[in-house]
CSV table of C-alpha atoms in Angstrom, one decimal:
chain,number,residue,atom,x,y,z
A,160,MET,CA,-115.7,76.6,191.6
A,161,ARG,CA,-117.8,73.9,193.1
A,162,ALA,CA,-115.2,71.3,192.0
A,163,PHE,CA,-112.5,73.4,193.6
A,164,LEU,CA,-114.3,73.7,196.9
A,165,LEU,CA,-115.0,70.0,196.9
A,166,GLY,CA,-111.4,69.3,196.2
A,167,ALA,CA,-110.4,71.5,199.0
A,168,LEU,CA,-112.8,69.8,201.4
A,169,LEU,CA,-111.6,66.4,200.5
A,170,LEU,CA,-107.9,67.3,200.8
A,171,GLY,CA,-108.3,69.8,203.6
A,172,GLY,CA,-108.4,67.4,206.5
A,173,ALA,CA,-106.5,64.6,205.0
A,174,ALA,CA,-103.1,65.9,203.8
A,175,ALA,CA,-100.8,67.0,206.6
A,176,ALA,CA,-99.2,69.6,204.3
A,177,GLN,CA,-102.7,71.3,203.7
A,178,PRO,CA,-103.0,74.4,205.9
A,179,MET,CA,-106.1,74.7,208.1
A,180,VAL,CA,-108.5,77.3,206.9
A,181,ALA,CA,-110.9,78.9,209.5
A,182,GLY,CA,-113.3,81.3,208.0
A,183,ASP,CA,-111.3,83.8,205.8
A,184,ALA,CA,-108.0,83.0,207.5
A,185,ILE,CA,-105.3,80.5,208.2
A,186,PRO,CA,-104.6,81.2,211.8
A,187,GLY,CA,-101.6,78.9,212.3
A,188,SER,CA,-98.1,79.4,210.9
A,189,LEU,CA,-97.3,77.1,208.1
A,190,THR,CA,-94.0,76.2,209.7
A,191,GLY,CA,-95.0,76.4,213.3
A,192,ALA,CA,-92.7,79.3,213.7
A,193,PRO,CA,-93.0,83.1,213.1
A,194,GLY,CA,-91.5,84.5,209.9
A,195,ASP,CA,-88.8,87.0,209.5
A,196,ALA,CA,-90.1,90.4,208.3
A,197,ALA,CA,-86.8,91.6,206.9
A,198,ARG,CA,-86.5,88.5,204.7
A,199,GLY,CA,-90.2,88.9,203.8
A,200,ARG,CA,-89.5,92.5,202.6
A,201,ALA,CA,-86.8,91.2,200.3
A,202,ILE,CA,-89.1,88.6,198.8
A,203,VAL,CA,-91.9,91.1,198.2
A,204,LEU,CA,-89.5,93.4,196.4
A,205,ASP,CA,-87.8,90.6,194.4
A,206,ARG,CA,-89.2,90.6,190.9
A,207,GLN,CA,-88.2,87.0,190.3
A,208,ARG,CA,-89.4,85.5,193.6
A,209,GLY,CA,-92.3,87.5,195.0
A,210,LEU,CA,-93.4,89.2,191.8
A,211,CYS,CA,-95.7,91.3,194.1
A,212,LEU,CA,-94.8,94.6,192.5
A,213,LEU,CA,-95.9,93.4,189.1
A,214,CYS,CA,-99.4,94.0,190.3
A,215,HIS,CA,-99.3,95.9,193.6
A,216,ALA,CA,-97.8,99.2,194.7
A,217,GLY,CA,-96.7,99.7,198.2
A,218,PRO,CA,-94.7,102.0,200.6
A,219,PHE,CA,-91.4,101.4,198.8
A,220,PRO,CA,-90.2,104.8,197.5
A,221,GLU,CA,-87.0,103.3,196.2
A,222,GLU,CA,-88.8,101.0,193.8
A,223,ARG,CA,-89.5,102.7,190.5
A,224,PHE,CA,-91.8,100.3,188.7
A,225,GLN,CA,-94.8,99.3,190.7
A,226,GLY,CA,-98.0,97.8,189.3
A,227,ASP,CA,-101.6,99.0,189.6
A,228,LEU,CA,-103.6,95.9,188.9
A,229,ALA,CA,-104.3,95.4,192.6
A,230,PRO,CA,-104.9,97.2,195.9
A,231,SER,CA,-101.8,98.9,197.4
A,232,LEU,CA,-100.0,96.9,200.1
A,233,ALA,CA,-99.8,100.0,202.2
A,234,GLY,CA,-101.8,99.4,205.4
A,235,ALA,CA,-102.3,95.7,204.6
A,236,GLY,CA,-101.3,94.8,208.2
A,237,ALA,CA,-103.8,97.2,209.6
A,238,ARG,CA,-106.7,95.9,207.5
A,239,LEU,CA,-106.0,92.2,207.8
A,240,SER,CA,-104.8,89.9,210.6
A,241,GLU,CA,-101.8,87.6,210.1
A,242,GLY,CA,-104.2,84.7,209.5
A,243,GLN,CA,-106.1,86.6,206.9
A,244,LEU,CA,-102.9,87.7,205.2
A,245,ARG,CA,-101.7,84.1,205.2
A,246,LEU,CA,-104.9,82.8,203.5
A,247,ARG,CA,-104.6,85.5,200.8
A,248,MET,CA,-101.0,84.4,200.2
A,249,VAL,CA,-101.7,80.7,200.3
A,250,ASP,CA,-104.7,80.7,197.9
A,251,GLY,CA,-106.8,83.8,197.4
A,252,ARG,CA,-109.2,81.7,195.2
A,253,ARG,CA,-110.8,80.5,198.3
A,254,LEU,CA,-112.2,84.0,198.8
A,255,ASN,CA,-112.5,85.1,195.2
A,256,PRO,CA,-112.4,82.3,192.6
A,257,ASP,CA,-111.8,84.8,189.8
A,258,THR,CA,-108.9,86.6,191.5
A,259,ILE,CA,-105.9,87.2,189.3
A,260,MET,CA,-103.5,87.0,192.4
A,261,PRO,CA,-101.6,83.8,192.0
A,262,ALA,CA,-102.0,81.2,194.8
A,263,TYR,CA,-98.5,81.2,196.3
A,264,PHE,CA,-98.8,77.9,198.2
A,265,SER,CA,-101.0,75.8,196.0
A,266,THR,CA,-100.5,74.0,192.6
A,267,GLU,CA,-104.2,72.9,192.5
A,268,GLY,CA,-106.0,73.4,189.2
A,269,LEU,CA,-103.0,74.9,187.4
A,270,ARG,CA,-102.8,74.0,183.7
A,271,HIS,CA,-100.0,74.1,181.0
A,272,VAL,CA,-97.4,74.9,183.7
A,273,GLY,CA,-94.0,75.4,182.1
A,274,ARG,CA,-91.6,72.5,182.5
A,275,ALA,CA,-89.3,74.4,184.9
A,276,TRP,CA,-92.2,75.2,187.2
A,277,GLN,CA,-94.1,72.0,187.2
A,278,ASP,CA,-95.5,70.9,190.6
A,279,ARG,CA,-93.6,73.7,192.3
A,280,ARG,CA,-95.3,76.2,194.6
A,281,LEU,CA,-94.4,79.8,194.0
A,282,LEU,CA,-93.1,80.2,197.5
A,283,THR,CA,-92.0,77.8,200.3
A,284,ALA,CA,-93.8,77.7,203.7
A,285,GLU,CA,-90.9,79.6,205.2
A,286,GLU,CA,-91.1,82.3,202.5
A,287,ILE,CA,-94.9,82.6,203.0
A,288,GLU,CA,-94.3,83.1,206.7
A,289,ASP,CA,-91.6,85.7,206.1
A,290,VAL,CA,-93.9,87.6,203.7
A,291,VAL,CA,-96.8,87.5,206.2
A,292,ALA,CA,-94.5,88.8,209.0
A,293,PHE,CA,-93.5,91.6,206.7
A,294,LEU,CA,-97.0,92.5,205.5
A,295,ALA,CA,-98.1,92.6,209.2
A,296,THR,CA,-95.7,95.5,209.7
A,297,LEU,CA,-97.4,97.6,207.0
A,298,ARG,CA,-99.7,99.5,209.3
A,299,ASP,CA,-100.4,102.7,207.4
B,86,MET,CA,-115.0,115.5,166.0
B,87,GLY,CA,-112.9,117.1,168.6
B,88,SER,CA,-111.8,120.1,166.7
B,89,PRO,CA,-113.9,123.3,166.9
B,90,ARG,CA,-116.1,123.8,163.9
B,91,PRO,CA,-118.4,126.6,162.9
B,92,ARG,CA,-121.9,125.7,164.2
B,93,ARG,CA,-124.3,124.7,161.4
B,94,GLY,CA,-127.6,124.5,163.2
B,95,ARG,CA,-129.1,121.4,164.8
B,96,SER,CA,-128.1,118.7,162.3
B,97,ARG,CA,-124.4,119.0,163.2
B,98,TRP,CA,-125.3,118.9,166.8
B,99,LEU,CA,-127.4,115.8,166.4
B,100,GLU,CA,-124.7,114.2,164.4
B,101,ALA,CA,-122.1,114.9,167.1
B,102,LEU,CA,-124.5,113.6,169.7
B,103,ALA,CA,-125.2,110.4,167.8
B,104,CYS,CA,-121.5,110.0,167.2
B,105,ALA,CA,-120.7,110.3,170.9
B,106,GLY,CA,-123.5,108.0,171.8
B,107,ALA,CA,-122.3,105.4,169.3
B,108,LEU,CA,-118.8,105.6,170.8
B,109,LEU,CA,-120.1,105.2,174.3
B,110,LEU,CA,-122.2,102.2,173.3
B,111,LEU,CA,-119.6,100.4,171.3
B,112,GLY,CA,-116.7,101.4,173.4
B,113,ALA,CA,-114.0,103.2,171.4
B,114,GLY,CA,-113.2,100.1,169.3
B,115,PRO,CA,-109.8,98.4,169.4
B,116,ARG,CA,-106.8,100.6,170.2
B,117,SER,CA,-103.5,99.8,168.7
B,118,GLY,CA,-100.5,99.5,171.0
B,119,TYR,CA,-99.3,102.5,169.0
B,120,GLU,CA,-101.8,104.8,170.7
B,121,THR,CA,-100.4,104.2,174.2
B,122,MET,CA,-96.7,104.6,173.3
B,123,THR,CA,-94.8,107.8,174.2
B,124,PRO,CA,-94.7,110.6,171.6
B,125,GLN,CA,-91.0,109.8,171.0
B,126,LEU,CA,-91.7,106.2,170.1
B,127,ARG,CA,-94.7,107.1,167.9
B,128,ALA,CA,-92.4,109.6,166.1
B,129,MET,CA,-89.8,106.9,165.7
B,130,GLN,CA,-92.3,104.5,164.1
B,131,ASP,CA,-93.8,107.2,161.9
B,132,ASP,CA,-90.5,108.3,160.4
B,133,ASP,CA,-89.1,105.8,158.0
B,134,LEU,CA,-85.6,107.1,158.4
B,135,SER,CA,-85.6,106.6,162.1
B,136,ASN,CA,-87.7,103.4,162.2
B,137,PRO,CA,-85.1,100.5,162.5
B,138,GLY,CA,-87.7,98.1,161.1
B,139,MET,CA,-87.3,99.8,157.7
B,140,LEU,CA,-83.9,98.3,157.4
B,141,ALA,CA,-85.5,94.8,157.5
B,142,VAL,CA,-88.1,95.9,155.0
B,143,ALA,CA,-85.3,97.1,152.6
B,144,GLU,CA,-83.5,93.8,153.2
B,145,GLY,CA,-86.8,92.0,152.5
B,146,GLU,CA,-87.2,93.9,149.2
B,147,ALA,CA,-83.8,92.7,148.1
B,148,LEU,CA,-84.5,89.1,149.1
B,149,PHE,CA,-87.9,89.2,147.3
B,150,ALA,CA,-86.0,89.9,144.0
B,151,ARG,CA,-82.9,87.7,144.8
B,152,GLU,CA,-84.7,84.7,146.1
B,153,GLY,CA,-87.0,84.4,143.2
B,154,CYS,CA,-90.3,85.5,144.7
B,155,ALA,CA,-90.5,88.2,142.0
B,156,GLY,CA,-90.6,85.4,139.4
B,157,CYS,CA,-94.3,84.8,140.4
B,158,HIS,CA,-95.3,88.0,142.2
B,159,THR,CA,-94.9,91.7,141.9
B,160,ALA,CA,-94.5,93.8,145.0
B,161,GLU,CA,-97.7,95.7,144.0
B,162,ALA,CA,-99.6,92.4,144.1
B,163,MET,CA,-98.5,92.0,147.8
B,164,ARG,CA,-100.6,95.0,148.8
B,165,GLY,CA,-103.5,93.9,151.0
B,166,VAL,CA,-102.2,90.3,151.5
B,167,ALA,CA,-101.1,90.8,155.2
B,168,ALA,CA,-104.4,92.5,156.0
B,169,ARG,CA,-106.3,89.3,155.3
B,170,TYR,CA,-103.9,86.8,156.9
B,171,PRO,CA,-104.0,84.2,158.5
B,172,ALA,CA,-105.9,82.7,155.6
B,173,LEU,CA,-107.2,79.2,154.7
B,174,ASP,CA,-104.7,77.1,152.8
B,175,ARG,CA,-106.7,75.3,150.1
B,176,ALA,CA,-104.5,72.2,149.8
B,177,SER,CA,-104.4,71.4,153.6
B,178,GLN,CA,-107.7,73.1,154.5
B,179,ALA,CA,-105.9,74.4,157.5
B,180,PRO,CA,-105.2,78.0,158.5
B,181,ILE,CA,-101.8,79.4,157.5
B,182,ASP,CA,-100.1,82.6,158.6
B,183,LEU,CA,-98.1,84.9,156.4
B,184,SER,CA,-94.7,83.4,157.2
B,185,GLY,CA,-96.1,80.0,156.8
B,186,ARG,CA,-97.3,80.9,153.3
B,187,ILE,CA,-93.8,82.4,152.4
B,188,ALA,CA,-92.2,79.2,153.7
B,189,GLN,CA,-94.7,77.1,151.6
B,190,CYS,CA,-93.9,79.0,148.4
B,191,ARG,CA,-90.2,78.6,149.0
B,192,GLU,CA,-90.2,74.9,149.9
B,193,LYS,CA,-93.1,73.5,147.7
B,194,ARG,CA,-93.1,75.8,144.7
B,195,GLN,CA,-89.4,76.7,144.5
B,196,GLN,CA,-88.1,73.5,146.0
B,197,ARG,CA,-85.6,75.4,148.1
B,198,PRO,CA,-84.3,74.6,151.5
B,199,PRO,CA,-86.4,76.1,154.4
B,200,LEU,CA,-85.5,79.4,156.0
B,201,PRO,CA,-85.5,79.3,159.8
B,202,ARG,CA,-88.8,80.8,160.9
B,203,GLU,CA,-87.4,83.4,163.3
B,204,GLY,CA,-84.2,84.0,161.3
B,205,PRO,CA,-83.4,87.4,159.8
B,206,ALA,CA,-84.2,86.3,156.2
B,207,MET,CA,-87.7,85.1,156.9
B,208,LEU,CA,-88.4,88.0,159.2
B,209,ALA,CA,-87.2,90.4,156.5
B,210,LEU,CA,-89.3,88.8,153.8
B,211,THR,CA,-92.4,88.8,156.0
B,212,ALA,CA,-91.8,92.4,157.0
B,213,PHE,CA,-91.5,93.4,153.4
B,214,VAL,CA,-94.7,91.7,152.3
B,215,ALA,CA,-96.6,92.9,155.4
B,216,HIS,CA,-95.3,96.5,154.8
B,217,GLN,CA,-97.1,96.5,151.4
B,218,SER,CA,-100.3,96.6,153.5
B,219,ARG,CA,-99.3,99.4,155.8
B,220,GLY,CA,-102.3,101.6,156.4
B,221,LEU,CA,-104.9,99.0,155.3
B,222,PRO,CA,-107.5,97.8,157.8
B,223,LEU,CA,-107.3,94.2,159.1
B,224,GLN,CA,-110.0,92.0,157.5
B,225,PRO,CA,-110.3,88.7,159.2
B,226,ASP,CA,-110.7,85.7,156.8
B,227,PRO,CA,-114.4,84.6,157.1
B,228,ARG,CA,-113.3,81.0,156.4
B,229,LEU,CA,-111.4,80.8,159.7
B,230,ALA,CA,-114.4,80.6,162.1
B,231,GLU,CA,-113.3,77.3,163.6
B,232,ALA,CA,-109.7,78.5,164.2
B,233,ARG,CA,-111.0,81.7,165.7
B,234,ARG,CA,-113.1,79.7,168.1
B,235,GLN,CA,-110.1,77.7,169.1
B,236,GLY,CA,-108.0,80.8,169.4
B,237,GLU,CA,-110.6,82.5,171.6
B,238,ALA,CA,-110.6,79.5,173.9
B,239,LEU,CA,-106.9,79.7,174.2
B,240,PHE,CA,-107.1,83.4,174.9
B,241,ARG,CA,-109.5,82.9,177.7
B,242,GLU,CA,-107.9,79.8,179.3
B,243,ARG,CA,-106.0,80.4,182.5
B,244,ARG,CA,-102.5,78.9,182.3
B,245,GLY,CA,-99.1,78.6,183.9
B,246,GLN,CA,-97.8,78.8,187.4
B,247,LEU,CA,-99.2,82.3,187.7
B,248,ASN,CA,-102.6,81.0,186.4
B,249,LEU,CA,-103.4,84.0,184.2
B,250,SER,CA,-105.2,84.1,180.8
B,251,CYS,CA,-104.4,86.4,178.0
B,252,ALA,CA,-107.9,88.0,178.5
B,253,GLN,CA,-107.2,88.8,182.1
B,254,CYS,CA,-104.3,91.1,181.1
B,255,HIS,CA,-105.4,92.3,177.6
B,256,ASP,CA,-109.2,92.6,178.1
B,257,ASP,CA,-109.6,93.2,181.8
B,258,ASN,CA,-106.4,95.1,182.6
B,259,ALA,CA,-105.3,96.8,179.4
B,260,GLY,CA,-104.2,100.4,180.2
B,261,ARG,CA,-103.0,99.4,183.7
B,262,ARG,CA,-99.4,98.9,184.6
B,263,LEU,CA,-97.8,95.5,185.1
B,264,ALA,CA,-94.8,96.8,187.1
B,265,GLY,CA,-93.2,99.3,184.6
B,266,SER,CA,-95.0,98.1,181.5
B,267,LEU,CA,-98.2,99.5,180.3
B,268,ILE,CA,-100.5,96.6,179.3
B,269,PRO,CA,-101.6,97.1,175.7
B,270,GLU,CA,-104.8,95.6,174.3
B,271,GLY,CA,-102.6,93.0,172.7
B,272,HIS,CA,-103.3,93.6,169.0
B,273,PRO,CA,-101.3,91.8,166.2
B,274,ASN,CA,-101.4,94.7,163.6
B,275,GLY,CA,-97.7,95.7,163.7
B,276,TYR,CA,-95.8,92.5,163.2
B,277,PRO,CA,-93.1,91.7,162.4
B,278,LEU,CA,-92.1,94.7,164.6
B,279,TYR,CA,-89.0,96.2,166.2
B,280,ARG,CA,-89.0,95.9,170.0
B,281,LEU,CA,-86.6,98.1,171.9
B,282,GLU,CA,-86.5,95.4,174.6
B,283,TRP,CA,-85.4,92.8,172.0
B,284,GLN,CA,-83.2,95.3,170.2
B,285,ALA,CA,-84.4,93.4,167.1
B,286,LEU,CA,-87.2,92.8,164.7
B,287,GLY,CA,-89.4,90.0,166.0
B,288,SER,CA,-92.5,88.0,164.9
B,289,LEU,CA,-95.9,87.8,166.5
B,290,GLN,CA,-95.1,84.2,167.6
B,291,ARG,CA,-92.1,85.5,169.5
B,292,ARG,CA,-94.3,88.0,171.3
B,293,LEU,CA,-96.9,85.3,172.1
B,294,ARG,CA,-94.1,83.0,173.4
B,295,ASN,CA,-92.9,85.9,175.7
B,296,CYS,CA,-96.4,86.3,177.1
B,297,LEU,CA,-96.8,82.5,177.5
B,298,VAL,CA,-93.5,82.2,179.3
B,299,GLY,CA,-94.2,85.3,181.3
B,300,VAL,CA,-97.0,83.5,183.2
B,301,ARG,CA,-94.7,80.6,183.5
B,302,SER,CA,-96.6,78.4,181.2
B,303,GLU,CA,-95.3,75.9,178.6
B,304,PRO,CA,-95.2,77.7,175.2
B,305,PHE,CA,-96.7,75.9,172.3
B,306,PRO,CA,-94.1,74.0,170.4
B,307,PRO,CA,-92.6,75.9,167.4
B,308,GLY,CA,-94.9,75.7,164.4
B,309,ALA,CA,-97.9,74.5,166.5
B,310,PRO,CA,-101.3,75.3,165.0
B,311,ASP,CA,-102.2,76.9,168.3
B,312,TYR,CA,-100.2,80.0,167.3
B,313,VAL,CA,-102.1,80.4,164.1
B,314,ALA,CA,-105.5,79.8,165.9
B,315,LEU,CA,-104.6,82.5,168.4
B,316,GLU,CA,-103.5,84.9,165.7
B,317,ALA,CA,-106.8,84.2,163.8
B,318,TYR,CA,-108.7,85.2,167.0
B,319,LEU,CA,-106.4,88.2,167.6
B,320,VAL,CA,-107.0,89.5,164.1
B,321,ALA,CA,-110.8,89.3,164.5
B,322,ARG,CA,-110.5,91.0,167.8
B,323,ALA,CA,-108.5,93.8,166.2
B,324,ARG,CA,-110.8,94.0,163.2
B,325,GLY,CA,-110.4,97.4,161.5
B,326,LEU,CA,-107.1,98.4,163.0
B,327,LEU,CA,-104.6,99.4,160.4
B,328,VAL,CA,-101.5,97.4,159.5
B,329,GLU,CA,-98.5,99.2,160.9
B,330,THR,CA,-95.6,96.9,159.8
B,331,PRO,CA,-92.9,97.5,160.8
B,332,ALA,CA,-94.2,98.9,164.1
B,333,ILE,CA,-92.1,99.9,167.0
B,334,ARG,CA,-92.9,98.8,170.5
B,335,PRO,CA,-91.1,99.4,173.9
């Protein structure tokens, strides 16, 4: 974990692509623009792209198979600010190094990644913003 | 233990208490994937006439005779073999799994061309041999300590784009739901087995490859010793579970 934090510190300021973390949040949009909640919803429900429902359940009555490895997404937007949601999407290991939630916008520390996925983030900056915009609408 | 019995004074009481205590202390021991299947699937596995894996076992029995295995072995002598595999191969001093041993007999002793490892003939022969151990407890080979250590390291190592280890699903989250799938404890005691999702009999290595690719990691190359090391660890982790070959899984 120490190595990870050090890496984050070293890279944090330097690389322009590295989002700015403040406390337990990333306050600024990764793209500089707000996301689109409708597109975000589609990503969250997509079992190839978002994969969220592998682990989470949420207020999606039409979805039959929802996971229970993680807290429900219902009310996420009431519990957490957009900045807090963004950090949890980008790299939840900064809050809990042992989390099983994948870091959706970091390839740091990954090992034995399959050829098709090498050096690729799970979601793009636009997609992260779309998901954050959608999660922010989940208020109860 | 669960069924009502006539009370026979304190000793039975104490016995029951000690038993419950032991279960609490030790956990309930490994649970086969069988235990968490629906009653329909368990019935399908239990009934040889409805278990599609039994077709492969019958096919394997015919191959055992036709391909010359019976020249050296009887079917009776195969009882117990699968329960103690993977084993140590004396010549190479390396761990070898059951299909590996069958391939070795065929290629080295019979001088015959190899069978594709995941092909129907090899799966059927392996299923037939493993079926002879059905109902026997897994007994990990004590000589495989080093392979087990390597296998355990693989089991605990986070991997792939999703950055998950086997242990995070099968130790930490067994019994929970990954989307629609119940996460089993991940025991190797039913292989080769018939998976409804595959609509076919498949090997343990196929299962491991599915889990490896599921977390978007690079699967070990076909025939890599990592598979056997992982199996050696899985068998030790499942110690005492009964061989179910050919099992059914969803």
